[in-house]
């Protein structure tokens, strides 16, 4: 009887309501935005939806090494369990000529209801990104950010990241980037901390 009960609970959990809302306000030189999403999802689904390298106008978008425009990207635990995700983000981008400067902040929580052994997780952070489009199809970017993760059981992470790179569009369906990233985690317990220097090259294609 236990497997049948677990399956039924899982089905009910997956049928929870999906919520998504966003606001956007534009001025002559700026764009202000905010969005909120509440959904039942998995880590695999989130990773599968995050890989992009081109903007809607076919121009290069400055990305970090995880394929995200926002420098902090939510480094919570890896699991194949479904969870209720509540994600809020807000930001502003100023653009004058070929230069754009963006600021963003986010808050995310993940609530596990199927496995009592998994701790609920919380994350929040902020970042800034400067983009210089010095050629029609090429842009440089410089960014930095901070993120705090609370994984329960006295496990916490404070991530600091800096990224520098170039992005280029070769065709409307083909783009790439190369970047350098410095990544530091001041963790608790302290033996989980690390520092990382990474060179990254990426090619993305739409079919």
Short mmCIF file of C-alpha atoms in Angstrom, two decimals, residues 70-207:
data_model
loop_
_atom_site.label_atom_id
_atom_site.label_comp_id
_atom_site.label_asym_id
_atom_site.label_seq_id
_atom_site.Cartn_x
_atom_site.Cartn_y
_atom_site.Cartn_z
CA UNK A 70 21.85 37.72 -13.81
CA UNK A 71 25.20 37.17 -12.11
CA UNK A 72 23.70 35.26 -9.15
CA UNK A 73 21.81 32.30 -10.56
CA UNK A 74 20.65 30.29 -7.57
CA UNK A 75 23.18 27.65 -6.49
CA UNK A 76 20.91 25.58 -4.28
CA UNK A 77 21.25 21.86 -3.82
CA UNK A 78 21.06 19.28 -6.61
CA UNK A 79 18.25 16.72 -6.32
CA UNK A 80 15.88 14.79 -8.57
CA UNK A 81 12.94 15.44 -6.23
CA UNK A 82 10.11 17.78 -7.21
CA UNK A 83 9.77 20.92 -5.10
CA UNK A 84 7.56 23.98 -4.80
CA UNK A 85 9.63 26.90 -6.09
CA UNK A 86 8.84 30.53 -5.27
CA UNK A 87 11.05 32.92 -7.20
CA UNK A 88 10.98 36.73 -7.19
CA UNK A 89 13.33 38.96 -9.15
CA UNK A 90 13.53 42.67 -9.82
CA UNK A 91 15.94 44.80 -11.79
CA UNK A 92 16.66 47.95 -13.72
CA UNK A 93 18.75 48.49 -16.86
CA UNK A 94 20.04 51.86 -18.03
CA UNK A 95 21.11 52.17 -21.67
CA UNK A 96 22.79 55.09 -23.41
CA UNK A 97 24.12 54.50 -26.90
CA UNK A 98 26.18 51.32 -26.96
CA UNK A 99 26.50 51.06 -23.17
CA UNK A 100 24.08 49.34 -20.80
CA UNK A 101 24.29 49.05 -17.02
CA UNK A 102 21.99 46.68 -15.19
CA UNK A 103 21.24 45.92 -11.54
CA UNK A 104 19.18 43.02 -10.24
CA UNK A 105 18.12 41.31 -7.03
CA UNK A 106 16.33 38.03 -6.42
CA UNK A 107 14.86 35.80 -3.74
CA UNK A 108 14.09 32.10 -4.11
CA UNK A 109 12.69 29.36 -1.86
CA UNK A 110 12.31 25.64 -2.48
CA UNK A 111 9.89 23.60 -0.38
CA UNK A 112 10.12 19.79 -0.46
CA UNK A 113 6.93 17.98 0.56
CA UNK A 114 7.53 14.45 -0.72
CA UNK A 115 10.71 13.66 1.25
CA UNK A 116 10.82 14.60 4.93
CA UNK A 117 14.61 14.09 4.93
CA UNK A 118 15.18 17.04 2.57
CA UNK A 119 15.52 20.50 4.07
CA UNK A 120 13.72 23.47 2.58
CA UNK A 121 16.17 25.85 0.89
CA UNK A 122 16.32 29.63 0.62
CA UNK A 123 18.48 31.91 -1.50
CA UNK A 124 18.78 35.63 -2.19
CA UNK A 125 21.31 37.90 -3.85
CA UNK A 126 22.10 40.89 -6.04
CA UNK A 127 24.29 41.67 -9.03
CA UNK A 128 25.38 44.30 -11.52
CA UNK A 129 26.36 43.97 -15.18
CA UNK A 130 27.90 46.46 -17.62
CA UNK A 131 27.67 45.74 -21.35
CA UNK A 132 29.45 47.62 -24.14
CA UNK A 133 28.29 46.82 -27.68
CA UNK A 134 31.35 48.10 -29.53
CA UNK A 135 30.43 46.45 -32.87
CA UNK A 136 27.07 45.60 -34.49
CA UNK A 137 27.29 41.91 -33.57
CA UNK A 138 29.80 41.94 -30.71
CA UNK A 139 29.61 43.05 -27.08
CA UNK A 140 31.88 42.97 -24.07
CA UNK A 141 30.55 42.52 -20.54
CA UNK A 142 31.78 42.99 -16.99
CA UNK A 143 29.77 41.88 -13.99
CA UNK A 144 29.85 41.08 -10.31
CA UNK A 145 27.40 39.66 -7.82
CA UNK A 146 26.71 38.15 -4.43
CA UNK A 147 24.40 35.34 -3.35
CA UNK A 148 23.50 33.80 0.03
CA UNK A 149 22.12 30.26 0.28
CA UNK A 150 20.60 28.66 3.37
CA UNK A 151 20.41 24.88 2.93
CA UNK A 152 19.32 23.94 6.46
CA UNK A 153 21.22 21.89 9.08
CA UNK A 154 23.48 24.92 9.64
CA UNK A 155 24.72 24.78 6.04
CA UNK A 156 25.11 28.22 4.46
CA UNK A 157 26.95 29.61 1.45
CA UNK A 158 27.98 33.13 0.50
CA UNK A 159 29.01 33.28 -3.16
CA UNK A 160 30.99 36.12 -4.71
CA UNK A 161 31.48 36.16 -8.46
CA UNK A 162 33.13 38.42 -11.03
CA UNK A 163 32.94 37.81 -14.77
CA UNK A 164 34.54 39.42 -17.83
CA UNK A 165 33.98 38.39 -21.44
CA UNK A 166 32.93 38.86 -25.04
CA UNK A 167 29.74 37.73 -26.80
CA UNK A 168 29.19 37.63 -30.57
CA UNK A 169 26.37 36.75 -32.94
CA UNK A 170 27.53 35.02 -36.13
CA UNK A 171 24.01 34.62 -37.59
CA UNK A 172 20.42 34.96 -36.31
CA UNK A 173 20.59 31.34 -35.12
CA UNK A 174 24.22 31.06 -34.05
CA UNK A 175 26.07 32.89 -31.28
CA UNK A 176 28.93 32.37 -28.89
CA UNK A 177 30.85 33.83 -26.00
CA UNK A 178 34.18 33.57 -24.22
CA UNK A 179 34.63 34.66 -20.64
CA UNK A 180 36.79 34.58 -17.51
CA UNK A 181 35.14 34.10 -14.12
CA UNK A 182 36.40 34.31 -10.54
CA UNK A 183 34.16 32.46 -8.10
CA UNK A 184 34.48 32.33 -4.31
CA UNK A 185 32.35 30.56 -1.72
CA UNK A 186 32.60 31.54 1.94
CA UNK A 187 30.77 28.52 3.36
CA UNK A 188 29.60 27.28 6.71
CA UNK A 189 30.98 24.74 7.59
CA UNK A 190 34.22 26.35 6.42
CA UNK A 191 35.61 23.15 4.85
CA UNK A 192 32.95 23.50 2.12
CA UNK A 193 34.38 26.81 0.90
CA UNK A 194 36.40 27.19 -2.29
CA UNK A 195 37.87 29.61 -4.82
CA UNK A 196 37.76 29.07 -8.57
CA UNK A 197 39.22 30.68 -11.67
CA UNK A 198 37.56 29.60 -14.90
CA UNK A 199 37.86 30.26 -18.62
CA UNK A 200 34.69 29.46 -20.52
CA UNK A 201 33.81 29.23 -24.21
CA UNK A 202 30.27 28.61 -25.42
CA UNK A 203 28.54 28.19 -28.77
CA UNK A 204 24.74 28.19 -28.97
CA UNK A 205 22.59 27.32 -31.96
CA UNK A 206 18.85 27.49 -32.52
CA UNK A 207 17.10 24.85 -34.63
#
